Tab-separated table of C-alpha atoms in Angstrom:
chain	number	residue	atom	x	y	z
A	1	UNK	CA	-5.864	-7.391	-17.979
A	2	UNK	CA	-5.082	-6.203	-14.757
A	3	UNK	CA	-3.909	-8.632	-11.886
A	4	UNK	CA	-3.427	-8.034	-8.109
A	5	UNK	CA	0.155	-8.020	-6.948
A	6	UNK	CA	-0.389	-7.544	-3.341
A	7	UNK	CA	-2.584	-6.639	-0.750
A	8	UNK	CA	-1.651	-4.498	2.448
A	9	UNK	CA	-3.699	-4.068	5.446
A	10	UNK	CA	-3.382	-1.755	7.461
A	11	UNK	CA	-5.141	-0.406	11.099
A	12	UNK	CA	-5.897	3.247	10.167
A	13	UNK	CA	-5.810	4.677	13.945
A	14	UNK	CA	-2.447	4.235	13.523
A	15	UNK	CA	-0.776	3.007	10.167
A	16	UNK	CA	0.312	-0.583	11.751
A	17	UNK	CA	0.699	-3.224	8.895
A	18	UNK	CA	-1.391	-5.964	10.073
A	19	UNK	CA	-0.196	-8.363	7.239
A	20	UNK	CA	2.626	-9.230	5.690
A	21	UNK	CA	3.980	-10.989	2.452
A	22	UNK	CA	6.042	-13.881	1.843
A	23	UNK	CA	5.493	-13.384	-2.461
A	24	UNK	CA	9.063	-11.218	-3.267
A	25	UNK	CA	8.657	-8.804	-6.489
A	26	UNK	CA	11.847	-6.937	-6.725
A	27	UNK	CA	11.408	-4.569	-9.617
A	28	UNK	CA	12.251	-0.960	-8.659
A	29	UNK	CA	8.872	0.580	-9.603
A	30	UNK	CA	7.384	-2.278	-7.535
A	31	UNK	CA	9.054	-1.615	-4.260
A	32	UNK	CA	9.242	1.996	-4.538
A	33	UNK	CA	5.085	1.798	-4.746
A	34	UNK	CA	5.054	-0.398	-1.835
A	35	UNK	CA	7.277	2.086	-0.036
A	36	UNK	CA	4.857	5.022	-0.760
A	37	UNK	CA	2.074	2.672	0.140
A	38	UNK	CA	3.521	2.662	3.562
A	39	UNK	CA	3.923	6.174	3.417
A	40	UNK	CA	0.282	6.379	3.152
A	41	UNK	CA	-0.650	4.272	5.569
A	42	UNK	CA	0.979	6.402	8.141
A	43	UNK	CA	-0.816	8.910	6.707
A	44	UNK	CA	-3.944	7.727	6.811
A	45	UNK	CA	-4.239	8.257	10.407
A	46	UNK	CA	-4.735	11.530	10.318
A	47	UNK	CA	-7.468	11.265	7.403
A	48	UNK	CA	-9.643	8.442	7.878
A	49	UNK	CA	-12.518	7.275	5.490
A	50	UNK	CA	-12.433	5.404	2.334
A	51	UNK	CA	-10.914	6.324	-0.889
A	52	UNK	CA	-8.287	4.849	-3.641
A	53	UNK	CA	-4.652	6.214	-5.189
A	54	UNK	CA	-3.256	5.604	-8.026
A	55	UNK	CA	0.772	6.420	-8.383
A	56	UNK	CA	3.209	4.364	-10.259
A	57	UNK	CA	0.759	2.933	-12.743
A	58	UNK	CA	-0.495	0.552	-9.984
A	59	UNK	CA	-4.165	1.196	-7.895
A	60	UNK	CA	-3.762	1.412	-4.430
């Protein structure tokens, strides 16, 4: 069963996290996932539209 660890949003103009998290996971395959999430996010600036990525065994 799968189960929802976080959820990031994000403005897509420019890659600003709009919300943040007070839950702290601190397994190493966690945070580095999180850390490419952001990585992303900046990214998605310069390809907007709608889409999903999967990387470290977790859906993003």
């Amino acid at each position: 069963m799968s189960m929802i660890l976080f959820a990031s949003i994000v403005r897509v103009r420019d890659g600003l996290p709009l919300s943040a998290s007070t839950d702290f996971y601190y397994a190493q395959e966690f945070l580095e996932c999180r850390r490419q999430l952001k990585t992303l996010a900046q990214r998605l600036a310069r390809h907007p539209g709608r889409g999903c990525a999967e990387s470290c065994d977790f859906l993003i």
